XYZ file of C-alpha atoms in Angstrom:
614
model
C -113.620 -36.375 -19.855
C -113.843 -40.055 -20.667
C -116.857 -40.423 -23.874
C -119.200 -43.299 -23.262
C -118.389 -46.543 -25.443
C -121.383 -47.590 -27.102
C -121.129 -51.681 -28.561
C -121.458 -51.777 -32.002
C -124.364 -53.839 -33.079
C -123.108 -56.759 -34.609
C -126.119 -57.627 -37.882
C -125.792 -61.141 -38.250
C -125.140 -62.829 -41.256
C -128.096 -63.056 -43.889
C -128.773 -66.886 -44.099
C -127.901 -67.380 -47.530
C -123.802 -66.037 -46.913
C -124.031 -68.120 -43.763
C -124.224 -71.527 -45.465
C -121.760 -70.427 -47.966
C -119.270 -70.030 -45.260
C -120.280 -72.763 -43.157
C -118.284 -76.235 -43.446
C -119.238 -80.236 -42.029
C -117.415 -80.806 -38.842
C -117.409 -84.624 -39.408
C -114.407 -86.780 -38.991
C -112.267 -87.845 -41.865
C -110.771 -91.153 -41.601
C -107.355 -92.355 -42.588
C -108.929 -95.527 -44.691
C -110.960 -93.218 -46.514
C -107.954 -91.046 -47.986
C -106.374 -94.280 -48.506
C -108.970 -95.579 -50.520
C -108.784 -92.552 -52.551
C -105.577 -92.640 -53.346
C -105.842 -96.309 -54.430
C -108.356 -96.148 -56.362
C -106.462 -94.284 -58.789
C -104.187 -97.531 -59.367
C -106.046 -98.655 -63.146
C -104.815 -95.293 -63.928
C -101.486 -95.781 -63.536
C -102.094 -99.005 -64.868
C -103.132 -97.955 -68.317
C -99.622 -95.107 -68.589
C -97.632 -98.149 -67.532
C -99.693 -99.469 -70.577
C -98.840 -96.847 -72.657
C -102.879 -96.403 -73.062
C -103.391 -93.370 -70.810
C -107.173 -92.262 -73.010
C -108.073 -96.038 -71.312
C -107.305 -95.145 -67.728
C -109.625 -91.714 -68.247
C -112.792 -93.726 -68.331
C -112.089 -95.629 -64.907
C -110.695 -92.896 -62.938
C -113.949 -90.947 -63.498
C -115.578 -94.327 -62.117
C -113.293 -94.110 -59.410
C -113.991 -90.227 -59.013
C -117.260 -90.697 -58.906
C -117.522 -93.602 -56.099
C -115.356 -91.653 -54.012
C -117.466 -89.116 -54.003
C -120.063 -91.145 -53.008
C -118.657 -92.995 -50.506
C -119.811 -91.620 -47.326
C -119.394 -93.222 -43.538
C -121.359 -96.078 -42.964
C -121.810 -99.701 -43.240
C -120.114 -102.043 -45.844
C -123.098 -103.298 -47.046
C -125.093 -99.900 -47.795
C -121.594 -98.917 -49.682
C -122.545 -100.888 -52.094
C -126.020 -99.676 -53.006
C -124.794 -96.223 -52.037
C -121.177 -96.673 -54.714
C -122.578 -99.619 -56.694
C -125.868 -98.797 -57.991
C -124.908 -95.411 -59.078
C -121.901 -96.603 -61.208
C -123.850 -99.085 -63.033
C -125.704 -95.545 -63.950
C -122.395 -93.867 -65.639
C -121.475 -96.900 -67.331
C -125.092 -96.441 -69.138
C -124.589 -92.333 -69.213
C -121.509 -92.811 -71.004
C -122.675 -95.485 -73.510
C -125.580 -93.133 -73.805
C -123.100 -90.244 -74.952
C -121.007 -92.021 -77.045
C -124.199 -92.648 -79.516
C -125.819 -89.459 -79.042
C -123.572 -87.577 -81.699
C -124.657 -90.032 -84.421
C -127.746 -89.204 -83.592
C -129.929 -86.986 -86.394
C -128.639 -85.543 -89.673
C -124.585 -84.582 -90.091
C -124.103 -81.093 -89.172
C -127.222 -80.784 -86.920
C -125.432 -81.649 -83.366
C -125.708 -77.513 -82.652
C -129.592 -78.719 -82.202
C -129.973 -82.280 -82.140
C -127.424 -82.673 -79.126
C -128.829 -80.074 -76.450
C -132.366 -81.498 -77.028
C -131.401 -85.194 -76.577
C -129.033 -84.170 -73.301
C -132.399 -82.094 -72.056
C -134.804 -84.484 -72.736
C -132.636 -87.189 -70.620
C -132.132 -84.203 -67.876
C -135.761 -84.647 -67.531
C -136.095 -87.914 -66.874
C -132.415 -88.152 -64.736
C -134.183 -85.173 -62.977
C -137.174 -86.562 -62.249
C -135.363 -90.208 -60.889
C -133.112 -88.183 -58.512
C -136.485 -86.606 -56.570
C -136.947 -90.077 -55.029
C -134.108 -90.239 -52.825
C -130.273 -89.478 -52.284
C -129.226 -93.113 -53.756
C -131.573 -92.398 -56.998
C -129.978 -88.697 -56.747
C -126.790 -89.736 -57.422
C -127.738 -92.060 -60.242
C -129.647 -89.349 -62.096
C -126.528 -87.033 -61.868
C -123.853 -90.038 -62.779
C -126.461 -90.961 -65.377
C -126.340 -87.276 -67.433
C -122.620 -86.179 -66.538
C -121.306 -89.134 -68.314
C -123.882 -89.114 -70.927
C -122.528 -85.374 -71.966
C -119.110 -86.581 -71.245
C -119.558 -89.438 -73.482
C -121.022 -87.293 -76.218
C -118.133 -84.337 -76.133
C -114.581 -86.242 -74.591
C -113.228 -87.088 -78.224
C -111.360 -90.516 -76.351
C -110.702 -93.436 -79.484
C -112.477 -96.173 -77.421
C -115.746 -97.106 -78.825
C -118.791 -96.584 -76.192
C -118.771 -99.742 -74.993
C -115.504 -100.277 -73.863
C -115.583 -96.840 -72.087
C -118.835 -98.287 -70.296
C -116.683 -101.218 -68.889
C -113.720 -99.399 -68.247
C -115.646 -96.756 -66.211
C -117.084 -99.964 -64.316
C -113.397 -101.328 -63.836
C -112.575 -97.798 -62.098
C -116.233 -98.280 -60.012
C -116.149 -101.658 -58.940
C -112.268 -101.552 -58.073
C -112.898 -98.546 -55.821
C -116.162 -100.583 -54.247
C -113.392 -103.257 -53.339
C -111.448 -100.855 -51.839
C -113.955 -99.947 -49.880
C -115.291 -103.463 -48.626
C -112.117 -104.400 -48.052
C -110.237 -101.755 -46.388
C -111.180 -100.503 -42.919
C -112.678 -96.490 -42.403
C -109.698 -96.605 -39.662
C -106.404 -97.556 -39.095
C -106.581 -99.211 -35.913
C -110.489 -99.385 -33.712
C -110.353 -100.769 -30.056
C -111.208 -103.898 -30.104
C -109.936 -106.315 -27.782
C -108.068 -109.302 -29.625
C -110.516 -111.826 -27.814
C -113.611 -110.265 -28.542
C -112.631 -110.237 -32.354
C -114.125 -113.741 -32.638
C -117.307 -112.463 -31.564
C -117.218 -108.549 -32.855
C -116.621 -109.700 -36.391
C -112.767 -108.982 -36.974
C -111.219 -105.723 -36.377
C -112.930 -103.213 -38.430
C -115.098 -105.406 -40.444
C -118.151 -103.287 -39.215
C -116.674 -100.503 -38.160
C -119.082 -98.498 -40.309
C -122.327 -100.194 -39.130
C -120.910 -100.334 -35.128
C -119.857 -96.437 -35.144
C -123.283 -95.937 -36.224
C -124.850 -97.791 -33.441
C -123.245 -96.305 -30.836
C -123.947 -92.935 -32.249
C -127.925 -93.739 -31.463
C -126.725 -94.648 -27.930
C -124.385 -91.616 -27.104
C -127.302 -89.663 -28.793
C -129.455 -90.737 -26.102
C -127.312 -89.920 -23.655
C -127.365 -86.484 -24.728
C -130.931 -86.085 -24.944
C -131.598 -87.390 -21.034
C -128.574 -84.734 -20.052
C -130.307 -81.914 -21.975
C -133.799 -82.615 -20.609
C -135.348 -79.785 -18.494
C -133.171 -77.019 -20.499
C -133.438 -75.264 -23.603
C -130.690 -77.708 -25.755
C -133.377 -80.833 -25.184
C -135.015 -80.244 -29.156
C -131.644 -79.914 -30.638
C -130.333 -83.168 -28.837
C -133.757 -84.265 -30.162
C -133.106 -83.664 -33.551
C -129.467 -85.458 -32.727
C -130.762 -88.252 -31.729
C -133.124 -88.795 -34.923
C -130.042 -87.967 -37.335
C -128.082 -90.889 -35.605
C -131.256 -93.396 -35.667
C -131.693 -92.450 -39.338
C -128.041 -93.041 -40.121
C -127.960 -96.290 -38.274
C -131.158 -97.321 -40.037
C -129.061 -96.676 -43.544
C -125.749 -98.452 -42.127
C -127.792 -101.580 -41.309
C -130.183 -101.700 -44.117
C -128.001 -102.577 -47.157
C -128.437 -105.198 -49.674
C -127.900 -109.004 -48.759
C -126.656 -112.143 -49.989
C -129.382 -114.110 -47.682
C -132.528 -113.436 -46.360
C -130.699 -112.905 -42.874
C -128.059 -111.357 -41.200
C -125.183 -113.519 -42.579
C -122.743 -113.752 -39.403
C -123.462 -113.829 -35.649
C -121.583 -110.099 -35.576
C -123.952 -108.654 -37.998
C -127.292 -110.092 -36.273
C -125.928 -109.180 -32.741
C -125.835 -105.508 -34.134
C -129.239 -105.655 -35.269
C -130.034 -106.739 -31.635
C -128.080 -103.908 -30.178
C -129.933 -101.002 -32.590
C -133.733 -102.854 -32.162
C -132.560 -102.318 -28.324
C -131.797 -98.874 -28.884
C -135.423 -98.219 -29.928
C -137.085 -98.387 -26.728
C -134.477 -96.212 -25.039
C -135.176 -93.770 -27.902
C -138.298 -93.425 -26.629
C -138.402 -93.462 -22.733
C -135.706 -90.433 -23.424
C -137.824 -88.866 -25.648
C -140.519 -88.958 -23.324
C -138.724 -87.510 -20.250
C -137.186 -84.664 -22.144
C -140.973 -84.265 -23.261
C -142.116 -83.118 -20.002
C -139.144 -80.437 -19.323
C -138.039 -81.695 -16.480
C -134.200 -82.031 -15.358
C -132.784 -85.556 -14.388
C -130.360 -86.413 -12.653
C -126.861 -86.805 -14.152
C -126.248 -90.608 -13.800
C -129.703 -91.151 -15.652
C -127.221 -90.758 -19.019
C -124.644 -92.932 -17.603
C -126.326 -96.612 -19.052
C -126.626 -95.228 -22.308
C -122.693 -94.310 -22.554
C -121.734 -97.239 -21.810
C -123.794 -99.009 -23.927
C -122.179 -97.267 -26.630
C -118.917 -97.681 -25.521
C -119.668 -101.484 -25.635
C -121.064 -100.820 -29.221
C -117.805 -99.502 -30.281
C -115.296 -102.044 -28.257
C -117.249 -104.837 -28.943
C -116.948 -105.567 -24.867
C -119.932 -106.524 -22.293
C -121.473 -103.812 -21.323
C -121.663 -105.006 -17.593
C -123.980 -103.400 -14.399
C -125.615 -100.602 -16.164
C -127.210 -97.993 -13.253
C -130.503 -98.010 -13.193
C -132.665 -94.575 -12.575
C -135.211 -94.444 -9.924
C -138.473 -95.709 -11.058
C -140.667 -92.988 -10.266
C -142.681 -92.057 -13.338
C -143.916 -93.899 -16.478
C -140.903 -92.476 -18.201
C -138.490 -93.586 -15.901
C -139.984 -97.022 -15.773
C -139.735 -96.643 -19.395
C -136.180 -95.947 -19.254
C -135.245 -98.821 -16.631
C -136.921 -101.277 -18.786
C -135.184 -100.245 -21.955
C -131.580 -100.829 -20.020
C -132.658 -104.194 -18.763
C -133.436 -105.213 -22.280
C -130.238 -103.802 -24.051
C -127.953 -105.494 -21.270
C -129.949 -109.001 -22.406
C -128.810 -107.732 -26.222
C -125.799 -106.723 -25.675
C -124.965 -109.426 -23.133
C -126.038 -111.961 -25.373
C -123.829 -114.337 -26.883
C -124.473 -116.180 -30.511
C -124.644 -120.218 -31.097
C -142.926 -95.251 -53.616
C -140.954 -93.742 -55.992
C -141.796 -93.885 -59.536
C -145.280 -91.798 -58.218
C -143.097 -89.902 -56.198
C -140.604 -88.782 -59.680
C -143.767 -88.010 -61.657
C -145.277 -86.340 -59.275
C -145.423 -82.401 -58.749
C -141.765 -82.390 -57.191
C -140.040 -84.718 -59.281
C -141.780 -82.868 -62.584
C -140.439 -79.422 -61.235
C -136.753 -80.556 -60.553
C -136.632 -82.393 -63.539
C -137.392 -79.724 -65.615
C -134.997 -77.252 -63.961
C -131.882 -80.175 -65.032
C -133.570 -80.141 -68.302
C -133.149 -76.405 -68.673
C -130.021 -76.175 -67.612
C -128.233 -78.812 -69.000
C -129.955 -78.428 -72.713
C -129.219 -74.673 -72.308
C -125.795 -74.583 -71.676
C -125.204 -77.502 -74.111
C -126.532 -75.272 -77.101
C -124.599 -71.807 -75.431
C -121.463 -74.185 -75.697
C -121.917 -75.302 -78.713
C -122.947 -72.250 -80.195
C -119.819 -70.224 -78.764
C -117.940 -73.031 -80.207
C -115.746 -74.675 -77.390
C -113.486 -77.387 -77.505
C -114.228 -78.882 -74.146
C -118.013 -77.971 -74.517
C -119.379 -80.915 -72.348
C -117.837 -79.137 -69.322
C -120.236 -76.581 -69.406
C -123.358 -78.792 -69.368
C -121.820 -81.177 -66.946
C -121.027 -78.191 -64.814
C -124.925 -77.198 -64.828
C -125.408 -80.766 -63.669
C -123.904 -80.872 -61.162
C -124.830 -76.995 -59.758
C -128.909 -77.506 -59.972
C -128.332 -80.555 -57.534
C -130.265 -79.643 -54.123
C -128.038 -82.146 -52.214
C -125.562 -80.207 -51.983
C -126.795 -77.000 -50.440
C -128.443 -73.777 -50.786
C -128.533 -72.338 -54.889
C -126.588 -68.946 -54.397
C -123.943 -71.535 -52.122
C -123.786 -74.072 -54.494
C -123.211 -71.263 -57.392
C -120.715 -69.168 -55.275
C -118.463 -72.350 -54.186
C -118.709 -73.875 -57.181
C -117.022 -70.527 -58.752
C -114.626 -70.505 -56.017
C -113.076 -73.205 -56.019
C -113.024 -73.398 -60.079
C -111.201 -70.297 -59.745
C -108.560 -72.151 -56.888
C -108.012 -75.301 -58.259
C -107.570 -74.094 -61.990
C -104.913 -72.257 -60.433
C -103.552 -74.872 -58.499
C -103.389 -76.860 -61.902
C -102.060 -74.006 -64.057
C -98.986 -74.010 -60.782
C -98.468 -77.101 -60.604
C -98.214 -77.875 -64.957
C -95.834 -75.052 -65.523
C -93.337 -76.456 -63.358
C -93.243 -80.294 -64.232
C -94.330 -82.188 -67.539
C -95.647 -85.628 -68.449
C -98.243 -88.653 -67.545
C -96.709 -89.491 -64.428
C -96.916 -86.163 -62.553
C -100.552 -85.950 -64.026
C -100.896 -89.287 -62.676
C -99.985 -88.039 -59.531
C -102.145 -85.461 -58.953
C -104.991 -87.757 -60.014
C -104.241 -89.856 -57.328
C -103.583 -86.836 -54.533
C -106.953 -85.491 -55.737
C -108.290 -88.904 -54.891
C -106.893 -89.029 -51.670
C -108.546 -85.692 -50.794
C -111.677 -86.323 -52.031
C -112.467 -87.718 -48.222
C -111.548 -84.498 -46.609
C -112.625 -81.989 -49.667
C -116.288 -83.403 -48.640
C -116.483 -80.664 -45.596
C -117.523 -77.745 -48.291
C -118.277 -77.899 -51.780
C -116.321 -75.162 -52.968
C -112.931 -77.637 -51.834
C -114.852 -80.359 -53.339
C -114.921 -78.445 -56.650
C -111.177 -77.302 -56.540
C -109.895 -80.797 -55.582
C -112.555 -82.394 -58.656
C -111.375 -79.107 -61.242
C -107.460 -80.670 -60.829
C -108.670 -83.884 -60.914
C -110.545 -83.417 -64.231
C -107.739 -81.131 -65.906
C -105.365 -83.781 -65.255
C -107.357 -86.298 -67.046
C -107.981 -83.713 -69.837
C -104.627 -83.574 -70.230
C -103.984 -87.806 -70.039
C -106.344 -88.019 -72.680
C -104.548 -85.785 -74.900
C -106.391 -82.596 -75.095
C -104.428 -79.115 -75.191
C -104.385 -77.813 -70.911
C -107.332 -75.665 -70.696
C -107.322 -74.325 -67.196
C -108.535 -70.861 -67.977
C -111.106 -71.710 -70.043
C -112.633 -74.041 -67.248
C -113.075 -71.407 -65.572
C -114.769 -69.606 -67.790
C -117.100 -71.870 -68.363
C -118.025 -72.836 -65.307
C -118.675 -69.162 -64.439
C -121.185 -69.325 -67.391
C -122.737 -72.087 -66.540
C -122.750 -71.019 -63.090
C -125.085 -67.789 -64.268
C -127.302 -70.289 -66.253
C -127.941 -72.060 -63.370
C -128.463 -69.142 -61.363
C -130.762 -67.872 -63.836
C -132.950 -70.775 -64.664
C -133.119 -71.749 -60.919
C -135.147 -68.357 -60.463
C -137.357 -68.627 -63.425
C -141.362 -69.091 -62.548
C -142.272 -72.387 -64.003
C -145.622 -73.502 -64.880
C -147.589 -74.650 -61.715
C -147.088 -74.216 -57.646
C -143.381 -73.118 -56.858
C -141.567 -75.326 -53.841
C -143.105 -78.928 -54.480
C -140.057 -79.907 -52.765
C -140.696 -78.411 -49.319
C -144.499 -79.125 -49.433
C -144.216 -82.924 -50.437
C -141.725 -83.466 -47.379
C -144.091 -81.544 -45.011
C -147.098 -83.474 -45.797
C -145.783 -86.889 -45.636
C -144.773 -85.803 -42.927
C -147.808 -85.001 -41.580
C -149.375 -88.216 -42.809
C -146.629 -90.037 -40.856
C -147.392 -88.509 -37.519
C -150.991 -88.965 -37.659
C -150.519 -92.780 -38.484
C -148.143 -92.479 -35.403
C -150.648 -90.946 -33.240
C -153.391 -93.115 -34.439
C -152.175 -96.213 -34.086
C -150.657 -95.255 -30.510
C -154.196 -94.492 -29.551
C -155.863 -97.861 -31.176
C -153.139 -100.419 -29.974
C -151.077 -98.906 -27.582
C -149.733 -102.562 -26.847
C -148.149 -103.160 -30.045
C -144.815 -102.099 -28.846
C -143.330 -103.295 -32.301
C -145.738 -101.811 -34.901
C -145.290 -97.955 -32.692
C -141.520 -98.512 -33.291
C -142.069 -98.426 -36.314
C -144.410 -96.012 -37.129
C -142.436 -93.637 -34.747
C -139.218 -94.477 -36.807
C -141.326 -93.202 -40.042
C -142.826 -90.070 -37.954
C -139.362 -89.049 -36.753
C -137.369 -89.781 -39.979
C -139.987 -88.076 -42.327
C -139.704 -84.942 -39.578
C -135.717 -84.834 -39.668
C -136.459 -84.653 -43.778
C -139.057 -82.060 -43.675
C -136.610 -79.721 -41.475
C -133.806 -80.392 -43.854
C -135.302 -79.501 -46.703
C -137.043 -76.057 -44.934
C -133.863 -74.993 -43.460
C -132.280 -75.619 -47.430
C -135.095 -73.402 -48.520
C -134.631 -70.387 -45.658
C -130.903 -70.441 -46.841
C -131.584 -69.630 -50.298
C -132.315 -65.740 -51.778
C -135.357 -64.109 -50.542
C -136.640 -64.524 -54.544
C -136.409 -68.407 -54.443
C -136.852 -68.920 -50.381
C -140.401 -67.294 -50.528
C -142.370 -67.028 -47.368
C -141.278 -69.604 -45.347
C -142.330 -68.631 -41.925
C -145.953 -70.261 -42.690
C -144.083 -73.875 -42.923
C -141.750 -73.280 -39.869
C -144.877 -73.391 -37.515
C -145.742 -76.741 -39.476
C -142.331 -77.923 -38.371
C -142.507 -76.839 -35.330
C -146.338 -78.208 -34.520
C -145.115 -81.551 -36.022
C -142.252 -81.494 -33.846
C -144.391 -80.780 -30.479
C -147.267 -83.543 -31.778
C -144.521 -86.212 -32.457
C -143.196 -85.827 -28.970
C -146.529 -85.407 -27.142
C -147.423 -88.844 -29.182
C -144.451 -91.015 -27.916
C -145.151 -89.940 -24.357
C -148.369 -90.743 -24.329
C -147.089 -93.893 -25.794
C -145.316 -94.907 -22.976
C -147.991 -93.774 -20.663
C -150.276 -96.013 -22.058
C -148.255 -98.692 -22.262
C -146.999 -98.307 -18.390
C -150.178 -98.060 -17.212
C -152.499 -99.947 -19.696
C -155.777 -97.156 -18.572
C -157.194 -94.002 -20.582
C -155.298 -91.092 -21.482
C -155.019 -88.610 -18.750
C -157.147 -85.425 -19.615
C -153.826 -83.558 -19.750
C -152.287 -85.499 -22.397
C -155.288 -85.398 -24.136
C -155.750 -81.574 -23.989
C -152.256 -81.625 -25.009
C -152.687 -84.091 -28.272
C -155.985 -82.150 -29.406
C -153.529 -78.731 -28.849
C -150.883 -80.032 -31.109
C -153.488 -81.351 -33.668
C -155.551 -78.013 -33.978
C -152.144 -75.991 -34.122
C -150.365 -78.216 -36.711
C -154.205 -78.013 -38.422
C -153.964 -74.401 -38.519
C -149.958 -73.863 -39.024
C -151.066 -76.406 -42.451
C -154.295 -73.809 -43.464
C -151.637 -70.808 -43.575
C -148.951 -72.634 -45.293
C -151.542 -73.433 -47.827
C -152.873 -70.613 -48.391
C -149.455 -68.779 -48.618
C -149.387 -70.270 -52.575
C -145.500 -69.647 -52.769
C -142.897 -71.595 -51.535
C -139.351 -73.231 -52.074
């Protein structure tokens, strides 16, 4: 007798262990491990100099802009690596005075209160955006490595030297391509700007275009909001890549302005496909062939030649046809709020939580009495950062890979001796940095040899075990004060996202209704709707992935996400209805619009009244 099999129910994965065991799936490019490894050369520089404690200062730079540099355009890289070094030189300045600060034999005090009180205002800085993020953290880890790294360079020579490391890495990375070799034809160089000169800014271009390929395949089936959500991801990076500082008012080559052309073209197809996956029905397969090969002349720098044209038999497919006919004229083309926003409830709360936890474990190290006592406070630093993931992830890989790469280091230093192997690893660490970017807890054991090695080339005693040590504890102050009820509404983070959010898509809506002519003034408007949507998700699906103490009830501000999702679409259809056509809305989009509005009305009531949230 043969006994039944019953499955065994598979429980999935609470979401909090999910993200810690999820990693990016993003390409790593060749130039970028390059550049890492490069940027390592002052390093070697100053041994060859016999002044190794020199070399520490700018190989943190160099750490810390490779870290920083992420794909994209050239000239974003240098807001994005730039701006935030010019922040460490100032942190570690900072530091270097902050000991001679207050009465001898008072640093136990004096020191955690200074490094809390600038948490709070680094804290409240990095609420207003990733760029300003990544100043505010620069800004206090070299400040409390400036204050405890006992190097014999006066302050400001570390400041420059940390600038040297910066601003040679930023070279590196203006000046060296993302890849090795891109596919573009020797006679279109002329034209393309040069081989790989915008590779960043192009690969991001043609991202929006295959994106919208993607979304006219998935239309009809149950994929269409995720290739929506794709397709506002690429526009947003593509916005970034293109939106970097300049040296003139415009575009400064014929390259750069014909890939401003080629993303304001994109716009329009952005939303005719938007539209048509809108109404849920299926289209037919060479609908998403124009788009492909649009972006396959993005990345080539080639014509894009006959593009097929779908069958004009709907506003959105009229839509669509007119979109193609104006990106073949692009492409075919040839040349001749944030200080209210830091103050404010969200920027208060976060800053406070850095102040905690860097003042705290400042004074626990210093009490305890540690040699290397800034690397518990610059530890906390870097752990109460929301960029980089769920709390319990963050706290969990950051352990991890403490735990790995102080073992890699302790390997690797008991079987060779001197600068130059230290050197060595420096560099390999750099040249990993790229890769290490896929999960923070390789991030942390690539940065934890890194560090160790330039403990070491500054002439401390190897302290690999005691890194780890006190990263665990600052890893449990971190864990701790991130829990703690402060004073006020919990989650200002989620809620300030949502509502501008919310704001945005009503301007969107409005101003569709008012002047649905102004094709320019809806792009850009529906830019802000669907960019301010893509943060709001990010920053609810950060707060579902946390523990069930900090995540709080967050099913309230799903249904705001998803009513501001179905109200954004609904909107740019009716767009393109009304600017087809030129009449009244038809009583179905109507019923549709006021549908959206009194859901998203009441989805915004509960989450309200809810009172708790991450």
């Amino acid at each position: 007798m043969v006994s039944p099999v019953f499955p065994l129910a598979v429980r999935p994965l609470p979401l909090w262990l999910g993200h810690v065991l999820r990693t990016q799936r993003a390409p790593v490019h060749g130039g970028a491990v390059l550049r890492g490894a490069l940027a390592m050369l002052p390093l070697l520089l100053a041994v060859a100099a016999d002044r190794p404690t020199a070399g520490v200062p700018a190989a943190l730079g160099a750490m810390f802009a490779g870290i920083n540099d992420r794909p994209g355009g050239r000239r974003s890289s240098v807001s994005r690596v730039g701006v935030p070094a010019l922040a460490g030189a100032a942190g570690l300045l900072i530091g270097s005075l902050l000991p001679a600060v207050g009465p001898p034999g008072a640093a136990m005090v004096v020191l955690p209160v200074l490094l809390g009180a600038l948490g709070l205002l680094a804290g409240a800085l990095s609420s207003t955006g990733p760029v300003a993020s990544a100043c505010g953290t620069q800004l206090l880890v070299a400040a409390v490595i400036g204050a405890g790294m006992p190097l014999p360079e006066p302050g400001g020579e570390r400041a420059l030297l940390f600038l040297a490391g910066a601003g040679w890495a930023l070279l590196l990375r203006l000046v060296l391509p993302s890849r090795f070799l891109l596919p573009v034809p020797p006679s279109r160089r002329r034209t393309s700007g040069g081989p790989y000169r915008y590779d960043g800014e192009r690969e991001a271009v043609a991202s929006v275009y295959a994106a919208v390929a993607g979304l006219l395949r998935a239309a009809g089936g149950n994929r269409a909001p995720a290739r929506r959500a794709a397709l506002t991801a690429a526009l947003d990076q593509a916005q970034d890549a293109l939106s970097g500082p300049r040296l003139r008012r415009y575009a400064s080559s014929a390259a750069e302005r014909r890939l401003h052309a080629q993303y304001a073209a994109a716009l329009p197809l952005a939303e005719a496909a938007t539209a048509l996956a809108w109404a849920g029905e299926p289209l037919p397969g060479r609908v998403a062939e124009g788009p492909l090969r649009l972006a396959h002349a993005v990345r080539t720098g080639s014509a894009c030649g006959a593009l097929p044209a779908p069958v004009r038999s709907g506003a959105g497919l009229r839509a669509l046809d007119d979109a193609l006919l104006a990106a073949a004229e692009a492409f075919d083309h040839r040349p001749g709020q944030s200080l209210r926003r830091a103050f404010g409830p969200a920027g208060r709360e976060y800053g406070f939580r850095v102040a905690l936890c860097c003042g705290v474990s400042a004074a626990v190290a210093l009490g305890l009495d540690h040699e290397h006592w800034y690397w518990m406070p610059a530890t906390a630093v870097f752990l109460v950062k929301p960029d980089l993931g769920p709390l319990v992830s963050r706290v969990l890989s950051r352990a991890a890979g403490t735990v790995v790469g102080a073992a890699v280091f302790a390997g690797f230093f008991a079987l060779v001796a001197g600068p130059l192997p230290a050197v060595a690893a420096v560099a390999l660490c750099g040249a990993l940095i790229p890769v290490a970017t896929r999960h923070f807890a390789a991030q942390t054991a690539v940065v934890t040899v890194l560090v160790l090695s330039l403990v070491l080339l500054a002439g401390e005693p190897q302290a690999a075990w005691g890194r780890v040590v006190e990263s665990l504890t600052a890893c449990a102050i971190v864990l701790l004060v991130g829990h703690l009820p402060l004073p006020g509404q919990r989650g200002n983070r989620v809620r300030d996202a949502v509502d501008t959010a919310v704001a945005a898509a009503h301007r969107y809506l409005r101003h569709v209704l008012a002047h649905p002519q102004d094709g320019a003034g809806r792009g850009v408007l529906r830019r802000d709707a669907y960019r301010s949507l893509a943060v709001a998700r990010s920053a609810l699906d950060l707060s579902a992935a946390e523990l069930p103490p900090v995540a709080g009830r967050t099913a309230e501000f799903e249904e705001v996400a998803g009513a501001l999702e179905r109200l954004v679409d609904t909107t740019t259809a009716c767009a393109v209805h009304l600017h087809d056509r030129g009449a009244a809305l038809p009583p179905s989009h109507a019923e549709r619009i006021a549908e959206h509005l009194a859901a998203l009305d009441a989805a915004h009531r509960a989450s309200a009244r809810s009172g708790v949230l991450v």
